[in-house]
PDB file of C-alpha atoms in Angstrom:
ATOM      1  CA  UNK Y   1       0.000   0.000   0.000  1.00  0.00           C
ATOM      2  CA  UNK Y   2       2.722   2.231   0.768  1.00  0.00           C
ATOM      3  CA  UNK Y   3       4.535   1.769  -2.597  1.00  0.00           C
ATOM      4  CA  UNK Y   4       1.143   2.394  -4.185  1.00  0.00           C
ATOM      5  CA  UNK Y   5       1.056   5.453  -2.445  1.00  0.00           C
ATOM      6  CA  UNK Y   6       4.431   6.587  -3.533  1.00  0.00           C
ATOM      7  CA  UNK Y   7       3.667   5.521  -7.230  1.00  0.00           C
ATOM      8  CA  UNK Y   8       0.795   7.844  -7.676  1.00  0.00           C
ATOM      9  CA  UNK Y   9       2.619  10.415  -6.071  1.00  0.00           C
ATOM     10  CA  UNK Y  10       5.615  10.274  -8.892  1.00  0.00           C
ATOM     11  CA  UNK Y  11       2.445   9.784 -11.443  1.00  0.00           C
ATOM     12  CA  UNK Y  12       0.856  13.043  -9.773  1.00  0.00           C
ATOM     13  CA  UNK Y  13       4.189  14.887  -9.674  1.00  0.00           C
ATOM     14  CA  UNK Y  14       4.874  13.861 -13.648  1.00  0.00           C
ATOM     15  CA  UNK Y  15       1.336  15.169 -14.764  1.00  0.00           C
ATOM     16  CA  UNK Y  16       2.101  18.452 -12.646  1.00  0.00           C
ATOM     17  CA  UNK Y  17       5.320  18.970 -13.671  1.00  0.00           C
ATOM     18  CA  UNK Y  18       3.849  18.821 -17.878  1.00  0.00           C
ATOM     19  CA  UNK Y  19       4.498  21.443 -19.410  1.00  0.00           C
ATOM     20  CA  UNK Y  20       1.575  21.885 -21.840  1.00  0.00           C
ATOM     21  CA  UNK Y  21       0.933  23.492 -25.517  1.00  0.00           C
ATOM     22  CA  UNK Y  22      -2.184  24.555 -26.534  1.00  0.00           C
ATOM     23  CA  UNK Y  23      -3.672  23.472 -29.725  1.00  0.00           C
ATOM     24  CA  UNK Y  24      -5.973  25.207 -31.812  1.00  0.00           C
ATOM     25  CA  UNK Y  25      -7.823  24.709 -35.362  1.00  0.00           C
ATOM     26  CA  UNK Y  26      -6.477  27.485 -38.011  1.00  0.00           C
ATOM     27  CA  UNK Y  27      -7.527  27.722 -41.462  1.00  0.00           C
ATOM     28  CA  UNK Y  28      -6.096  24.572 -42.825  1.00  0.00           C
ATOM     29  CA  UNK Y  29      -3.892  23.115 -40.202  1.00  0.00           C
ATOM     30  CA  UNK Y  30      -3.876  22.898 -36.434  1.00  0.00           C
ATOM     31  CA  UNK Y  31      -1.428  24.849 -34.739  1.00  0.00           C
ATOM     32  CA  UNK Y  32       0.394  24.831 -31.633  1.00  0.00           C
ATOM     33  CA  UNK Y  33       1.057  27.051 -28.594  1.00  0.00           C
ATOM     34  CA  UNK Y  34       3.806  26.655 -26.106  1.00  0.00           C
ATOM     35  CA  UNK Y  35       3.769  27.341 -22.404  1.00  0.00           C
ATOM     36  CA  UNK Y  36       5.427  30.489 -23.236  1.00  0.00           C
ATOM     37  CA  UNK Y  37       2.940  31.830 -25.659  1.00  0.00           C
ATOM     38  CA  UNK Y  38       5.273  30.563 -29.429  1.00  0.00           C
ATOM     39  CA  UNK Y  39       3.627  29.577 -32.271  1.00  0.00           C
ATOM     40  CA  UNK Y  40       4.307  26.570 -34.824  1.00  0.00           C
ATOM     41  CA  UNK Y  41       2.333  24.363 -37.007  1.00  0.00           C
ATOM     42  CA  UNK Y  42       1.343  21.022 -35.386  1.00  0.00           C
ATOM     43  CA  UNK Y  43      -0.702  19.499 -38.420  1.00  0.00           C
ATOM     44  CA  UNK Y  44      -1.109  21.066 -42.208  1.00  0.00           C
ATOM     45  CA  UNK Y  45      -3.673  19.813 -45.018  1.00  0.00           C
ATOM     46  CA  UNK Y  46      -6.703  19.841 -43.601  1.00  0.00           C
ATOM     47  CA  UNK Y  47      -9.884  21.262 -44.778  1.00  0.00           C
ATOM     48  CA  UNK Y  48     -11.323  24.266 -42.820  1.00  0.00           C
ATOM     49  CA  UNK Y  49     -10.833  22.702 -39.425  1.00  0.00           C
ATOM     50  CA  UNK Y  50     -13.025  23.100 -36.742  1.00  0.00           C
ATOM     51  CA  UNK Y  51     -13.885  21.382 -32.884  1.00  0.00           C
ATOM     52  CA  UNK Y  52     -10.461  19.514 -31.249  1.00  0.00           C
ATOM     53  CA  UNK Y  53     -10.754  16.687 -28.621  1.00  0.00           C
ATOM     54  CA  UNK Y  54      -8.639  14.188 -27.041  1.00  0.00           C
ATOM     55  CA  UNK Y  55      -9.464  10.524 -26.089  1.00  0.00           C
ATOM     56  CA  UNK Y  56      -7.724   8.810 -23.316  1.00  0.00           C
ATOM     57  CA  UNK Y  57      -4.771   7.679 -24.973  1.00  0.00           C
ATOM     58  CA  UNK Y  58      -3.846  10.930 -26.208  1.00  0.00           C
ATOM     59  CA  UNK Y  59      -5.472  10.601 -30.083  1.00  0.00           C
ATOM     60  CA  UNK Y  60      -6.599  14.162 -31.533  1.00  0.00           C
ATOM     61  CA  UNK Y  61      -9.666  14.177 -33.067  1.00  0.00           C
ATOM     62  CA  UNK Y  62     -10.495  16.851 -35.246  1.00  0.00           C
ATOM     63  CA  UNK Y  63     -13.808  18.075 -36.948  1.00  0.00           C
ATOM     64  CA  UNK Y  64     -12.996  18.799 -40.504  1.00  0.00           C
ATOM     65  CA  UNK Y  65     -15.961  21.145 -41.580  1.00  0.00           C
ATOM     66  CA  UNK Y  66     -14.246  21.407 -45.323  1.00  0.00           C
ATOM     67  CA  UNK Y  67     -13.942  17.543 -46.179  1.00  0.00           C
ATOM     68  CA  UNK Y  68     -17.491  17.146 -43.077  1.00  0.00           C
ATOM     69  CA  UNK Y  69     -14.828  14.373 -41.847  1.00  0.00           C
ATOM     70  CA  UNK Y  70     -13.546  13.135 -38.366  1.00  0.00           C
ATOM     71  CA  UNK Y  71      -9.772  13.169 -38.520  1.00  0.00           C
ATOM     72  CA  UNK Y  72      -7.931  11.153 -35.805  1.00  0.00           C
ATOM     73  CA  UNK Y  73      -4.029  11.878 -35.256  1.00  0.00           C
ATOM     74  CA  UNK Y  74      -2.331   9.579 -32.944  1.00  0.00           C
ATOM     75  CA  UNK Y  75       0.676  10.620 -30.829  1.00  0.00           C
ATOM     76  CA  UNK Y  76       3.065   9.614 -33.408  1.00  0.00           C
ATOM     77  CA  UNK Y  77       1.691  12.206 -35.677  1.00  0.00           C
ATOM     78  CA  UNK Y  78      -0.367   9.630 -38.077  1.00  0.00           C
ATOM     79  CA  UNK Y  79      -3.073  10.855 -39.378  1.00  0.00           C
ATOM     80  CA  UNK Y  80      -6.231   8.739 -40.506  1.00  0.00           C
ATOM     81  CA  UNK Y  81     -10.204   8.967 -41.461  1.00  0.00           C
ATOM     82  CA  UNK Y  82     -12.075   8.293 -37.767  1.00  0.00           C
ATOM     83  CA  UNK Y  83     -15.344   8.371 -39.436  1.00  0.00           C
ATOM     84  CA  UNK Y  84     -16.883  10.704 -42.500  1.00  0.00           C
ATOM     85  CA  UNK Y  85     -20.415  11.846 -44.166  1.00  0.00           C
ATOM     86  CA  UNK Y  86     -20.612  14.576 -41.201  1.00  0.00           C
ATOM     87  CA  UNK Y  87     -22.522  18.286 -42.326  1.00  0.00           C
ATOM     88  CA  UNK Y  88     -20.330  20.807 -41.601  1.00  0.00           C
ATOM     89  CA  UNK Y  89     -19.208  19.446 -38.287  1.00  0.00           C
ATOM     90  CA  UNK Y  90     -18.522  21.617 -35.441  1.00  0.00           C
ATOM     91  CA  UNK Y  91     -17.673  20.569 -32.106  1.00  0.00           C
ATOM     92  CA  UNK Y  92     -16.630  17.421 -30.597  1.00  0.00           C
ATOM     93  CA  UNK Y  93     -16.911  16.182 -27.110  1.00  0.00           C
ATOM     94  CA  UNK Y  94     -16.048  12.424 -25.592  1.00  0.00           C
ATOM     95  CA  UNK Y  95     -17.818  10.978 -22.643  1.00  0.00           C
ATOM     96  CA  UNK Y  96     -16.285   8.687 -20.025  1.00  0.00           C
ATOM     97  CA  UNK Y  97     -16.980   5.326 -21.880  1.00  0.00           C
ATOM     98  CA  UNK Y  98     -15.095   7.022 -24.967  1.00  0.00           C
ATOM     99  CA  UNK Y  99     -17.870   8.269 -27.404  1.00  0.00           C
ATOM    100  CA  UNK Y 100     -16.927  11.006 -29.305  1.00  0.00           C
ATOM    101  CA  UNK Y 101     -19.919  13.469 -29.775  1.00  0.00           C
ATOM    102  CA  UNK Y 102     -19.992  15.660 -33.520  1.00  0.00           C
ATOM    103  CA  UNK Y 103     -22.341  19.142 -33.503  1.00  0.00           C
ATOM    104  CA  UNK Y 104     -23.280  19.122 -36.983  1.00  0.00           C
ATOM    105  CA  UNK Y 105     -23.731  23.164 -38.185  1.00  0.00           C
ATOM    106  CA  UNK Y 106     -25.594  22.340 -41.308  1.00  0.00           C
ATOM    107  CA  UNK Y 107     -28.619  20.055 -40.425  1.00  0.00           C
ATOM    108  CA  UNK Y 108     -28.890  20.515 -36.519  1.00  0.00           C
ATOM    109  CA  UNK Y 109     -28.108  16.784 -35.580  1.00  0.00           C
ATOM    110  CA  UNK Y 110     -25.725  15.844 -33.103  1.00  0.00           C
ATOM    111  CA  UNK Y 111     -24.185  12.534 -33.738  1.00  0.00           C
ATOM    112  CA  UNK Y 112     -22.847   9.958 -31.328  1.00  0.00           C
ATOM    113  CA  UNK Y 113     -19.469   7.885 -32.908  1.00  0.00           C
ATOM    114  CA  UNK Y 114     -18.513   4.780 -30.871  1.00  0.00           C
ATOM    115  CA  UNK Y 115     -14.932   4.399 -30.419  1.00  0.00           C
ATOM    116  CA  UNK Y 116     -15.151   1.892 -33.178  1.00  0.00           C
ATOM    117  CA  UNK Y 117     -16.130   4.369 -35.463  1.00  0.00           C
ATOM    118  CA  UNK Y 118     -20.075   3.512 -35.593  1.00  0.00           C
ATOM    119  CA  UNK Y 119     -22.183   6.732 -36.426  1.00  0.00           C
ATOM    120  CA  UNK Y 120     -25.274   6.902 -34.788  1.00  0.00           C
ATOM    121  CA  UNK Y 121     -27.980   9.681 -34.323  1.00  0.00           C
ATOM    122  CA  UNK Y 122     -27.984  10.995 -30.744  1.00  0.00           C
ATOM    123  CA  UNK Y 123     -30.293  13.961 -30.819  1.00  0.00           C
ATOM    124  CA  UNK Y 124     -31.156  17.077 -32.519  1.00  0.00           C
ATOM    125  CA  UNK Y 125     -31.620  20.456 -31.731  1.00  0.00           C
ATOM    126  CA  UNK Y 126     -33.572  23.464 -32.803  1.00  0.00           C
ATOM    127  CA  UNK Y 127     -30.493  26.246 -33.678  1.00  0.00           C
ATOM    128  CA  UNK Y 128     -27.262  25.078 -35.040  1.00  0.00           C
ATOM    129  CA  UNK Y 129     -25.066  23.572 -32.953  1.00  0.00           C
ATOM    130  CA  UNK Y 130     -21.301  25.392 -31.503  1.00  0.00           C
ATOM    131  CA  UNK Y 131     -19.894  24.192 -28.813  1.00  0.00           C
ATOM    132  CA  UNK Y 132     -19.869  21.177 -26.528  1.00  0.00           C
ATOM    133  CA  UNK Y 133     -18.849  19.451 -23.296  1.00  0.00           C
ATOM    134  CA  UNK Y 134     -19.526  16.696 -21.323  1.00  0.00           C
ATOM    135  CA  UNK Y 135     -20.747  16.680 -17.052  1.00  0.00           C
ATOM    136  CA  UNK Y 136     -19.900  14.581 -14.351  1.00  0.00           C
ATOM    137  CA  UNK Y 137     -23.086  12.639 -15.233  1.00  0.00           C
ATOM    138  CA  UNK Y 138     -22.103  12.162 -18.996  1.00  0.00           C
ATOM    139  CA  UNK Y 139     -25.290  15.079 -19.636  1.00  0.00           C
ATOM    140  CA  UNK Y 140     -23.305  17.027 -22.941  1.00  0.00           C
ATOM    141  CA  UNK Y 141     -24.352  20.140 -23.237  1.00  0.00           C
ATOM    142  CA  UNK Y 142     -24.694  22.514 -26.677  1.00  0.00           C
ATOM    143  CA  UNK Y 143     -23.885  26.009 -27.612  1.00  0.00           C
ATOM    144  CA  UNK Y 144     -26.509  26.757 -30.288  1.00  0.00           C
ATOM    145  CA  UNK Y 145     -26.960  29.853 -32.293  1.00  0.00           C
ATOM    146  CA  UNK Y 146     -30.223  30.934 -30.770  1.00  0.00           C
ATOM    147  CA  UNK Y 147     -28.330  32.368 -27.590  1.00  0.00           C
ATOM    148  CA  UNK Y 148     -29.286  29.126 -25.985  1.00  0.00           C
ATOM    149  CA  UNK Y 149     -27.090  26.343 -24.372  1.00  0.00           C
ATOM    150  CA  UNK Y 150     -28.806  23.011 -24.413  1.00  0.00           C
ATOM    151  CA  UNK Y 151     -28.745  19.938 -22.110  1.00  0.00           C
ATOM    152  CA  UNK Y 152     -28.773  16.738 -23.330  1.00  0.00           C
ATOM    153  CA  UNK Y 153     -29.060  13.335 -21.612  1.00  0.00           C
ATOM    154  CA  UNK Y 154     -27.071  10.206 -21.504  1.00  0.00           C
ATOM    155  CA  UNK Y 155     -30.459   8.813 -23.402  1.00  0.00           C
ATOM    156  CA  UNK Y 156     -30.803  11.605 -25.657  1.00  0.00           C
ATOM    157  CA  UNK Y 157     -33.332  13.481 -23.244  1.00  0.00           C
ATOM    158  CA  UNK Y 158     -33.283  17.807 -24.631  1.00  0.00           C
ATOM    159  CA  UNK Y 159     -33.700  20.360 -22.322  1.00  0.00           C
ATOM    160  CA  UNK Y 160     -32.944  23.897 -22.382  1.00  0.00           C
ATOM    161  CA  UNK Y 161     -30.135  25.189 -19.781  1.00  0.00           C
ATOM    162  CA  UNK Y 162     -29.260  28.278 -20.082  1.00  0.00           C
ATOM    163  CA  UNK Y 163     -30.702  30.915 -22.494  1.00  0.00           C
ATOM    164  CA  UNK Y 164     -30.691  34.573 -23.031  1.00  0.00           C
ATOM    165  CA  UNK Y 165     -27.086  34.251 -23.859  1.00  0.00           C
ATOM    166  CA  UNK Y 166     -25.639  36.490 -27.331  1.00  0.00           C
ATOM    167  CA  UNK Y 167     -24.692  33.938 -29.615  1.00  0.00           C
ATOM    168  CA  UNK Y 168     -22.562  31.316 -27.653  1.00  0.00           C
ATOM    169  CA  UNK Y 169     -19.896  29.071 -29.019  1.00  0.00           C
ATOM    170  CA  UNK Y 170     -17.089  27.733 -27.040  1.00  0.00           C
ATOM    171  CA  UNK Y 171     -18.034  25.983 -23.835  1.00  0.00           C
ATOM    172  CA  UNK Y 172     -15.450  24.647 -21.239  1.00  0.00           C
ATOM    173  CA  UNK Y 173     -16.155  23.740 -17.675  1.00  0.00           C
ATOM    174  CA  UNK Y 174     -13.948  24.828 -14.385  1.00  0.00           C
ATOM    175  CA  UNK Y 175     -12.767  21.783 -11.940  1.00  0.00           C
ATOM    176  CA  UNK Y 176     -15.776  23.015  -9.669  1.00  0.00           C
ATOM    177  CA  UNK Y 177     -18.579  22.005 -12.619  1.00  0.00           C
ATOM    178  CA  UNK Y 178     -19.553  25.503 -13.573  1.00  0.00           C
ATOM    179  CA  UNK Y 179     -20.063  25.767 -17.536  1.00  0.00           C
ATOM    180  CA  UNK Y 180     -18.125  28.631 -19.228  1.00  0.00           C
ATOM    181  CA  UNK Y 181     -19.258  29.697 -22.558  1.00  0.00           C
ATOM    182  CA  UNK Y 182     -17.902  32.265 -25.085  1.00  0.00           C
ATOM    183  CA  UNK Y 183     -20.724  34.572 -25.866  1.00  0.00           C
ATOM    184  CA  UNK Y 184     -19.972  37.333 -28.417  1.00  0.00           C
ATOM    185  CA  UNK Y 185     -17.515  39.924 -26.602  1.00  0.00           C
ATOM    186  CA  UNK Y 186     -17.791  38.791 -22.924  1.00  0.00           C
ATOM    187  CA  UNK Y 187     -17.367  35.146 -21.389  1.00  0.00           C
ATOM    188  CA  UNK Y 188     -20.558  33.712 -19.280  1.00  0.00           C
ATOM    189  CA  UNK Y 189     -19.784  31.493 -16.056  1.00  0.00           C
ATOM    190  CA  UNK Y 190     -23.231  29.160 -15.698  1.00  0.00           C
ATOM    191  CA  UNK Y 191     -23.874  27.496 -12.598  1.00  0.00           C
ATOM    192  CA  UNK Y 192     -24.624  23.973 -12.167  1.00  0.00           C
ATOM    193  CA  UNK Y 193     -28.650  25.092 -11.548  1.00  0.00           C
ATOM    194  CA  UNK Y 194     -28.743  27.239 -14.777  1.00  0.00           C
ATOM    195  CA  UNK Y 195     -27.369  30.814 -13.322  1.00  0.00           C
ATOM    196  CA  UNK Y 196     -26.124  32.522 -15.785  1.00  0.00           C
ATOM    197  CA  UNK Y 197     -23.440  35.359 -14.666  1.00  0.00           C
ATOM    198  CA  UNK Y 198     -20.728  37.598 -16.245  1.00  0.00           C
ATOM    199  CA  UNK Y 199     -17.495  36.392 -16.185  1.00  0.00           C
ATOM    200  CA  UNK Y 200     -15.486  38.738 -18.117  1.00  0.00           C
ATOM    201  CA  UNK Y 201     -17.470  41.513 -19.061  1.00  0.00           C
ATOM    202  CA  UNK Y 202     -14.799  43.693 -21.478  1.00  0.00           C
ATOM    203  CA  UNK Y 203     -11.394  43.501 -23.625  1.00  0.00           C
ATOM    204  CA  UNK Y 204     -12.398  40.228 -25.718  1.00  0.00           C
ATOM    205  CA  UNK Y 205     -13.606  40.956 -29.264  1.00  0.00           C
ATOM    206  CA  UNK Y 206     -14.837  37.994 -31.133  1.00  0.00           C
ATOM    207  CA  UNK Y 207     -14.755  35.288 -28.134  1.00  0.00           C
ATOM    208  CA  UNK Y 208     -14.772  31.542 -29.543  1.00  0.00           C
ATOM    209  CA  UNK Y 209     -13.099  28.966 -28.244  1.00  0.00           C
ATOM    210  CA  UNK Y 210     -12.662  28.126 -24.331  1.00  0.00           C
ATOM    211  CA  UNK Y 211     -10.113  25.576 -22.389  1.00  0.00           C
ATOM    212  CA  UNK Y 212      -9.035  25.267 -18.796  1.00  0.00           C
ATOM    213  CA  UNK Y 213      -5.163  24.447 -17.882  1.00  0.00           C
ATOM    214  CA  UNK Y 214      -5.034  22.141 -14.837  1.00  0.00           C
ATOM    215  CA  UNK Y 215      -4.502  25.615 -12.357  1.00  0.00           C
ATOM    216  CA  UNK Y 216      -7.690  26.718 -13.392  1.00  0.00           C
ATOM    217  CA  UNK Y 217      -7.110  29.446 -15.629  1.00  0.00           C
ATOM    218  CA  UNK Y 218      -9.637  29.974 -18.983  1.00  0.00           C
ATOM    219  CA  UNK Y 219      -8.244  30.478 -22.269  1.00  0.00           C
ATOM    220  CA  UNK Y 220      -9.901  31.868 -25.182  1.00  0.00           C
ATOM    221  CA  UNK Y 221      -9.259  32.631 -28.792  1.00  0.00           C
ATOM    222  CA  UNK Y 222     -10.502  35.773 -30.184  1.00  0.00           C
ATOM    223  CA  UNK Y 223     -11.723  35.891 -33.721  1.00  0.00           C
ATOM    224  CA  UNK Y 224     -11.940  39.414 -33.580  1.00  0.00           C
ATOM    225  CA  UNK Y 225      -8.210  39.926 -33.069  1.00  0.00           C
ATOM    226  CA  UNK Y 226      -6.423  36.361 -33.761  1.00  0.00           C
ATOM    227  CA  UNK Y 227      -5.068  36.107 -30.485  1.00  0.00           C
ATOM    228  CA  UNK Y 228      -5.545  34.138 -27.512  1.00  0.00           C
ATOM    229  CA  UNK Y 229      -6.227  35.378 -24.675  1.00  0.00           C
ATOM    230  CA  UNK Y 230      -5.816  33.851 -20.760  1.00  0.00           C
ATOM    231  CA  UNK Y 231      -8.279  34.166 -17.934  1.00  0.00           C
ATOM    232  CA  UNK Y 232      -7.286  33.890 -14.492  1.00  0.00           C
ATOM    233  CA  UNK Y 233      -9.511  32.139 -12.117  1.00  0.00           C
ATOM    234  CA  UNK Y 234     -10.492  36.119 -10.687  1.00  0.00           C
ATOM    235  CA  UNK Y 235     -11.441  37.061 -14.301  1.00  0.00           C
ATOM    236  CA  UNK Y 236      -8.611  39.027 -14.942  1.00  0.00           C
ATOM    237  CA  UNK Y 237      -7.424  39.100 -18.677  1.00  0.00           C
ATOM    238  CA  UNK Y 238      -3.986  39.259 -20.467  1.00  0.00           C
ATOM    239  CA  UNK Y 239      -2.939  38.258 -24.151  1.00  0.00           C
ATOM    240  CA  UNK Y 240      -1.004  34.903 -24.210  1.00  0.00           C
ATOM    241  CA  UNK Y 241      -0.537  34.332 -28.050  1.00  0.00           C
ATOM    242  CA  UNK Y 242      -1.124  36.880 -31.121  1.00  0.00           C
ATOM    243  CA  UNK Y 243      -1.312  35.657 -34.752  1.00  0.00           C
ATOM    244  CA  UNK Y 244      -3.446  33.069 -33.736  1.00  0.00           C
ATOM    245  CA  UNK Y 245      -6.574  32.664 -35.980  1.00  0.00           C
ATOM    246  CA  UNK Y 246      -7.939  29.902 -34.915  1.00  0.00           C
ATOM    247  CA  UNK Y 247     -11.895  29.024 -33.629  1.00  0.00           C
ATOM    248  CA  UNK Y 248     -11.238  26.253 -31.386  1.00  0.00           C
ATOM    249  CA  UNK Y 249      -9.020  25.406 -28.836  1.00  0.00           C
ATOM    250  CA  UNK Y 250      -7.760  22.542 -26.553  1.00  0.00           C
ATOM    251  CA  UNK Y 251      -4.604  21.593 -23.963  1.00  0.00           C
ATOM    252  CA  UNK Y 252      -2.552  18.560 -24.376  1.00  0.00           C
ATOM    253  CA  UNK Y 253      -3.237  18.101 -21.282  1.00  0.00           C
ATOM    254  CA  UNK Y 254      -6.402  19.749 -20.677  1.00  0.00           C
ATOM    255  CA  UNK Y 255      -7.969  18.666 -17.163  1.00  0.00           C
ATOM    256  CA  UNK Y 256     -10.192  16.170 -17.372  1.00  0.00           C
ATOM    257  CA  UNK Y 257     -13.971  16.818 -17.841  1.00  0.00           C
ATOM    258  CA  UNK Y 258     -15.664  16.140 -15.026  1.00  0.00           C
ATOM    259  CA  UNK Y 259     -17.379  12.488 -16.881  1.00  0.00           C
ATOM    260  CA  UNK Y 260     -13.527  11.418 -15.935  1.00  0.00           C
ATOM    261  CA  UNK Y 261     -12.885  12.845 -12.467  1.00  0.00           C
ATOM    262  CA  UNK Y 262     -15.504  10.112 -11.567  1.00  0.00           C
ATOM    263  CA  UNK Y 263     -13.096   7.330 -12.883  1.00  0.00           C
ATOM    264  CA  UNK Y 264     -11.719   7.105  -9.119  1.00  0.00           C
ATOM    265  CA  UNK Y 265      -7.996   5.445  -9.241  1.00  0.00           C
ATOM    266  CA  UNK Y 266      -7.996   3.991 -12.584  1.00  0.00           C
ATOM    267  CA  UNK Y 267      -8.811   7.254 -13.980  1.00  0.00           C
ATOM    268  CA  UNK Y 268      -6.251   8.726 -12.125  1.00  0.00           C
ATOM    269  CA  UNK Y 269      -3.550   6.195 -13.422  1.00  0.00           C
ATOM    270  CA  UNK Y 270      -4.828   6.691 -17.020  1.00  0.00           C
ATOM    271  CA  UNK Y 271      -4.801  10.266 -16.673  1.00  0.00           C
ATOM    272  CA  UNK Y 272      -1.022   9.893 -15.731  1.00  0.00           C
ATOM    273  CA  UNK Y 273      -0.219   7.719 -19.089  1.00  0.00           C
ATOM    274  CA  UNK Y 274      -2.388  10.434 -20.852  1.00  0.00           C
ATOM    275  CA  UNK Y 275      -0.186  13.258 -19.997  1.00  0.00           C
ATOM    276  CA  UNK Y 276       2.856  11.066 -20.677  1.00  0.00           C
ATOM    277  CA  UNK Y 277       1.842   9.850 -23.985  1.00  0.00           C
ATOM    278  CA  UNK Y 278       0.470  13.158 -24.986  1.00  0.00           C
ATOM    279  CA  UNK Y 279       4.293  14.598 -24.504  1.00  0.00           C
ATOM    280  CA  UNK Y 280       4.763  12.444 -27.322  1.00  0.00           C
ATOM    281  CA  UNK Y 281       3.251  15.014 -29.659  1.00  0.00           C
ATOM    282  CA  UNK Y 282       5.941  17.327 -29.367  1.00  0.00           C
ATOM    283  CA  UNK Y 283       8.432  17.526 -32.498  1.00  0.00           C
TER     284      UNK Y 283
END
């Protein structure tokens, strides 16, 4: 028990001691960020990219609105057809028993991909779908362009969240389950019940895409300004990379949504072999 202990402490410490990129989708490629704000391509040929997720063994997945395919790039750098005959797909989102979830802009459906590459229907909604993440209780919730954000059960269940919101896209949530969404030229912090605040209320122009680092701070890329910007925890916001022109955005190693905090210690081992393979992806 007490080398056990010792062993996730190392893991712990290894995860900790990362030190992440952040990736984001730019007009045919996905780019790269480091820790220190450079830029350098990552990936090149694609076809107007869009959403970004990983799965648990550090595979990118990547919504290609151009080609309405689902790219997968494994940490080697291979890159491969996950599955195809999408409509202008949008975001992407993967629940705890690895589903990866597509917003389709173009006909409203949201489409549910098994990690064998099976397309199924899941649900569809009445404004085109943005944004997407995933709760503790594998709910995923969607950004649509109606100024609503939707919730949407494990069994395919719609109800509205949140609404009132100006035109939301990105959505991210904080290690404390509040939903942050990108609405227009201010970020909105939702609570768990639906209460829908101001999180940062001036200085963005064009807000898009939203990711947490593992200290809790929000990042955001502008499409007003091709930059993205950070967020600390107390709302206070600096520029951390210019040039970038990208919609969406994601860490390499992003905290986990909360659908995996609820993986107890094997999710806590994984997670340490996901930050270690996802290291793999620098070159």
């Amino acid at each position: 028990m007490y080398g056990m202990r010792l062993l996730l402490i190392f893991l712990a410490a290894s995860v900790c001691q990362a030190s992440p990129f952040l990736l984001f989708s730019s007009a045919n490629a996905i780019d790269q960020v480091s820790a220190t704000g450079t830029e350098s391509l990552f990936v090149s040929g694609l076809n107007t990219p869009q959403g970004l997720a990983f799965d648990t063994t550090g595979n990118l997945y990547e919504a290609d609105s151009g080609s309405n395919t689902i790219f997968k790039i494994t940490p080697g750098g291979s890159l491969s057809i996950f599955a195809s005959s999408f409509h202008n797909p949008q975001g992407l989102a993967f629940d705890s028993s690895g589903n990866l979830y597509v917003a389709n802009g173009s006909n409203n459906v949201i489409n549910k991909v098994s990690p064998g590459g099976v397309v199924t229907t899941f649900a569809t909604v009445v404004s085109t779908p943005r944004g997407m993440a995933v709760d503790s209780s594998n709910n995923l919730y969607v950004s649509g362009s109606a100024g609503s954000i939707y919730e949407i059960s494990p069994l395919g269940t719609i109800t509205t969240f949140a609404t009132g919101l100006s035109v939301p896209y990105g959505l991210a949530f904080d290690p404390s389950g509040n939903l942050y969404a990108a609405t227009g030229n201010t970020i909105s912090k939702i609570s768990a019940g639906g209460s829908v605040s101001t999180f940062v209320s001036s200085g963005l122009s064009g807000a898009v895409g939203l990711t947490f680092d593992q200290n809790g701070n929000l990042y955001e890329a502008e499409n007003g300004t091709n930059k993205i910007n950070k967020v600390t925890p107390g709302g206070t916001v600096s520029t951390f990379a210019t040039g970038a022109s990208g919609r969406y955005i994601v860490f390499d190693t992003a905290i986990p949504e909360p659908s995996t905090w609820a993986l107890g210690l094997t999710g806590l081992l994984a997670a340490a072999g996901f930050g270690a393979r996802k290291r793999a992806f620098r070159r």
